[in-house]
Amino acid sequence: MAKTSMKVALLASAVAFGLASATHAADPGLLSGASARMLSETCAGCHGTDGASAGPATPTIGGMNAEYFTEVMKGFKSGEIYSTIMGRLAKGYTDEEIALMAGFFAGQPFVPAKQTFDESMTKHGAKLHDKYCEKCHAEGGKVVEDEEYYILAGQWTPYLKNALSDFSEDRRPVPKKMAKQLERLIEREGDKGLAALWAFYASEQ
């Protein structure tokens, strides 16, 4: 009984701190046998309750496609995908636990970030999205059932900028189609085009 109470206390303490320390990965001993809800709560310190991030540089993951979530987590775990913290944290989860979290977050609603944006740029940003991004990020980058690509509409702008920087500087694998379209966008529209895209996605609240 005492041992069980101690384990519960330790898990509650870990959840309270989000297990999001830059120097500590998730403790497999604490997570063993945990439910999808319990596992998801270890992400709340950075990604918010049910994956609704308070931002600005941490992405909202509620509503994320389960297959995409799994792919990214395994990429962090293996080191294939660059990260500052997630690589260390991902190593603390088994594939089964990652699958549980993937299913949990996929079942949560995506909560758009409440953030400021330049309204004068949103129309141009919408046109650029349709031209360069819509084929993969359907319906303006919103949550689409069975859509494996990441959610753009309503996502935190600082996070999107950081992610694009990782792609552009080869810190994260870039799909061939995305690489070509991104190259064309930057060549033709430059930084103003990217700013218009950010404004459009931020406006989707």
Short mmCIF file of C-alpha atoms in Angstrom, two decimals:
data_model
loop_
_atom_site.label_atom_id
_atom_site.label_comp_id
_atom_site.label_asym_id
_atom_site.label_seq_id
_atom_site.Cartn_x
_atom_site.Cartn_y
_atom_site.Cartn_z
CA MET A 1 0.00 0.00 0.00
CA ALA A 2 2.78 2.40 0.92
CA LYS A 3 4.65 1.59 -2.29
CA THR A 4 1.50 2.18 -4.36
CA SER A 5 0.90 5.53 -2.66
CA MET A 6 4.50 6.53 -3.29
CA LYS A 7 4.20 5.70 -7.00
CA VAL A 8 1.00 7.73 -7.28
CA ALA A 9 2.65 10.66 -5.49
CA LEU A 10 5.67 10.52 -7.75
CA LEU A 11 3.53 10.42 -10.89
CA ALA A 12 1.40 13.33 -9.69
CA SER A 13 4.55 15.31 -8.98
CA ALA A 14 5.93 14.53 -12.43
CA VAL A 15 2.71 15.62 -14.09
CA ALA A 16 2.67 18.89 -12.14
CA PHE A 17 6.05 19.78 -13.55
CA GLY A 18 5.07 18.59 -17.04
CA LEU A 19 8.14 16.37 -17.41
CA ALA A 20 9.32 19.14 -19.69
CA SER A 21 12.64 19.92 -18.04
CA ALA A 22 15.45 20.62 -20.46
CA THR A 23 17.68 18.24 -18.54
CA HIS A 24 15.41 15.29 -17.75
CA ALA A 25 13.66 12.85 -20.10
CA ALA A 26 10.47 11.07 -19.12
CA ASP A 27 11.02 8.31 -16.55
CA PRO A 28 9.98 4.97 -18.11
CA GLY A 29 9.49 3.52 -14.64
CA LEU A 30 6.80 6.08 -13.84
CA LEU A 31 5.09 5.78 -17.20
CA SER A 32 4.90 2.00 -17.39
CA GLY A 33 1.28 0.91 -17.66
CA ALA A 34 0.02 4.50 -17.82
CA SER A 35 -3.20 5.36 -19.62
CA ALA A 36 -3.40 7.61 -22.69
CA ARG A 37 -4.73 10.43 -20.49
CA MET A 38 -1.93 10.05 -17.95
CA LEU A 39 0.70 10.01 -20.69
CA SER A 40 -0.78 13.10 -22.33
CA GLU A 41 -0.56 14.98 -19.05
CA THR A 42 3.23 14.62 -19.13
CA CYS A 43 3.13 16.92 -22.19
CA ALA A 44 0.91 19.57 -20.61
CA GLY A 45 3.76 21.58 -19.08
CA CYS A 46 4.81 22.76 -22.55
CA HIS A 47 1.96 21.87 -24.92
CA GLY A 48 -0.95 22.80 -22.67
CA THR A 49 -3.90 20.82 -21.35
CA ASP A 50 -5.10 18.37 -24.01
CA GLY A 51 -2.45 19.77 -26.34
CA ALA A 52 -3.81 23.34 -26.46
CA SER A 53 -0.59 25.33 -26.18
CA ALA A 54 -0.45 28.72 -24.50
CA GLY A 55 2.43 29.50 -26.90
CA PRO A 56 4.16 31.23 -28.34
CA ALA A 57 7.00 28.97 -29.52
CA THR A 58 5.49 25.64 -28.42
CA PRO A 59 3.01 24.18 -30.92
CA THR A 60 -0.53 23.11 -30.21
CA ILE A 61 -0.72 19.35 -30.73
CA GLY A 62 -4.38 18.71 -29.90
CA GLY A 63 -6.08 17.54 -33.09
CA MET A 64 -2.82 16.38 -34.69
CA ASN A 65 -3.09 13.39 -37.00
CA ALA A 66 -2.09 10.25 -35.08
CA GLU A 67 0.20 8.90 -37.81
CA TYR A 68 1.99 12.23 -38.09
CA PHE A 69 2.36 12.49 -34.31
CA THR A 70 3.87 9.00 -34.21
CA GLU A 71 6.23 9.72 -37.09
CA VAL A 72 7.53 12.91 -35.50
CA MET A 73 7.92 11.40 -32.03
CA LYS A 74 9.87 8.46 -33.43
CA GLY A 75 11.98 10.91 -35.41
CA PHE A 76 12.78 12.81 -32.23
CA LYS A 77 13.52 9.55 -30.45
CA SER A 78 15.93 8.31 -33.13
CA GLY A 79 17.56 11.70 -33.63
CA GLU A 80 16.46 11.87 -37.27
CA ILE A 81 14.44 14.99 -36.50
CA TYR A 82 16.29 17.90 -34.91
CA SER A 83 15.10 19.18 -31.54
CA THR A 84 16.31 21.12 -28.54
CA ILE A 85 14.40 19.18 -25.87
CA MET A 86 12.08 16.66 -27.50
CA GLY A 87 14.84 14.24 -28.49
CA ARG A 88 15.69 13.66 -24.86
CA LEU A 89 12.06 13.43 -23.77
CA ALA A 90 11.00 11.09 -26.58
CA LYS A 91 13.58 8.51 -25.52
CA GLY A 92 11.60 8.02 -22.30
CA TYR A 93 8.57 6.61 -24.12
CA THR A 94 8.03 3.17 -25.64
CA ASP A 95 6.47 2.82 -29.09
CA GLU A 96 3.28 1.61 -27.38
CA GLU A 97 3.14 4.72 -25.20
CA ILE A 98 3.73 6.96 -28.20
CA ALA A 99 0.84 5.22 -29.96
CA LEU A 100 -1.42 5.85 -26.95
CA MET A 101 -0.51 9.54 -26.91
CA ALA A 102 -0.98 9.80 -30.67
CA GLY A 103 -4.51 8.46 -30.39
CA PHE A 104 -5.31 10.71 -27.44
CA PHE A 105 -4.17 13.96 -29.06
CA ALA A 106 -5.80 13.07 -32.38
CA GLY A 107 -9.09 12.87 -30.52
CA GLN A 108 -8.78 16.34 -28.98
CA PRO A 109 -10.09 19.51 -30.63
CA PHE A 110 -7.55 21.84 -32.18
CA VAL A 111 -7.65 25.16 -30.31
CA PRO A 112 -6.46 28.06 -32.52
CA ALA A 113 -3.98 30.43 -30.93
CA LYS A 114 -5.24 33.86 -29.93
CA GLN A 115 -2.52 36.08 -31.36
CA THR A 116 -2.08 39.36 -33.18
CA PHE A 117 -1.49 39.60 -36.93
CA ASP A 118 -1.35 42.16 -39.74
CA GLU A 119 -4.86 42.19 -41.22
CA SER A 120 -3.64 44.00 -44.34
CA MET A 121 -1.61 40.94 -45.35
CA THR A 122 -4.12 38.15 -44.83
CA LYS A 123 -5.73 38.23 -48.29
CA HIS A 124 -2.38 38.00 -50.02
CA GLY A 125 -1.35 35.26 -47.61
CA ALA A 126 -4.49 33.28 -48.45
CA LYS A 127 -3.65 33.50 -52.17
CA LEU A 128 -0.08 32.34 -51.52
CA HIS A 129 -1.35 29.42 -49.48
CA ASP A 130 -3.67 28.37 -52.31
CA LYS A 131 -0.83 28.60 -54.80
CA TYR A 132 2.02 26.99 -52.87
CA CYS A 133 0.63 25.02 -49.91
CA GLU A 134 -2.96 23.90 -50.51
CA LYS A 135 -2.15 20.63 -52.29
CA CYS A 136 -0.77 19.19 -49.05
CA HIS A 137 -2.25 21.46 -46.37
CA ALA A 138 -5.89 21.30 -47.45
CA GLU A 139 -8.66 23.74 -46.58
CA GLY A 140 -6.30 26.56 -45.78
CA GLY A 141 -4.14 24.44 -43.49
CA LYS A 142 -6.98 23.54 -41.11
CA VAL A 143 -7.61 20.22 -39.37
CA VAL A 144 -8.79 17.74 -41.99
CA GLU A 145 -9.80 14.16 -41.18
CA ASP A 146 -7.10 11.68 -42.21
CA GLU A 147 -4.81 14.56 -43.22
CA GLU A 148 -1.27 13.57 -42.26
CA TYR A 149 0.39 16.96 -42.70
CA TYR A 150 0.75 19.34 -39.80
CA ILE A 151 -1.90 21.92 -38.93
CA LEU A 152 -1.01 25.45 -40.04
CA ALA A 153 -4.20 27.50 -39.66
CA GLY A 154 -4.41 28.87 -36.14
CA GLN A 155 -0.98 27.58 -35.12
CA TRP A 156 1.37 29.84 -33.17
CA THR A 157 3.36 32.03 -35.58
CA PRO A 158 6.70 31.89 -33.67
CA TYR A 159 6.55 28.10 -33.81
CA LEU A 160 5.82 28.08 -37.56
CA LYS A 161 8.77 30.41 -38.13
CA ASN A 162 11.09 28.19 -36.09
CA ALA A 163 9.90 25.06 -37.89
CA LEU A 164 10.42 26.67 -41.30
CA SER A 165 13.92 27.69 -40.25
CA ASP A 166 14.65 24.06 -39.31
CA PHE A 167 13.41 22.88 -42.70
CA SER A 168 15.29 25.58 -44.61
CA GLU A 169 18.57 24.91 -42.82
CA ASP A 170 18.33 21.12 -43.23
CA ARG A 171 17.84 20.43 -39.53
CA ARG A 172 14.66 18.53 -40.34
CA PRO A 173 13.83 16.31 -43.34
CA VAL A 174 11.90 18.21 -46.00
CA PRO A 175 9.45 16.43 -48.32
CA LYS A 176 10.48 16.98 -51.96
CA LYS A 177 7.21 18.67 -52.89
CA MET A 178 7.48 21.06 -49.97
CA ALA A 179 11.10 21.88 -50.75
CA LYS A 180 10.25 22.82 -54.35
CA GLN A 181 7.24 24.89 -53.42
CA LEU A 182 9.08 26.65 -50.62
CA GLU A 183 11.96 27.47 -52.93
CA ARG A 184 9.56 28.93 -55.50
CA LEU A 185 7.69 30.94 -52.88
CA ILE A 186 10.83 32.50 -51.43
CA GLU A 187 12.33 33.16 -54.86
CA ARG A 188 9.20 34.95 -56.10
CA GLU A 189 7.81 36.52 -52.93
CA GLY A 190 10.72 36.75 -50.49
CA ASP A 191 10.28 37.55 -46.82
CA LYS A 192 7.14 39.59 -47.54
CA GLY A 193 5.50 36.48 -48.92
CA LEU A 194 6.33 34.49 -45.81
CA ALA A 195 5.04 37.33 -43.61
CA ALA A 196 1.78 37.28 -45.54
CA LEU A 197 1.47 33.53 -45.01
CA TRP A 198 2.08 33.90 -41.27
CA ALA A 199 -0.60 36.61 -41.11
CA PHE A 200 -3.09 34.40 -42.94
CA TYR A 201 -2.52 31.39 -40.69
CA ALA A 202 -2.65 33.55 -37.56
CA SER A 203 -5.96 35.05 -38.70
CA GLU A 204 -7.61 31.62 -38.64
CA GLN A 205 -8.86 31.93 -35.06
#
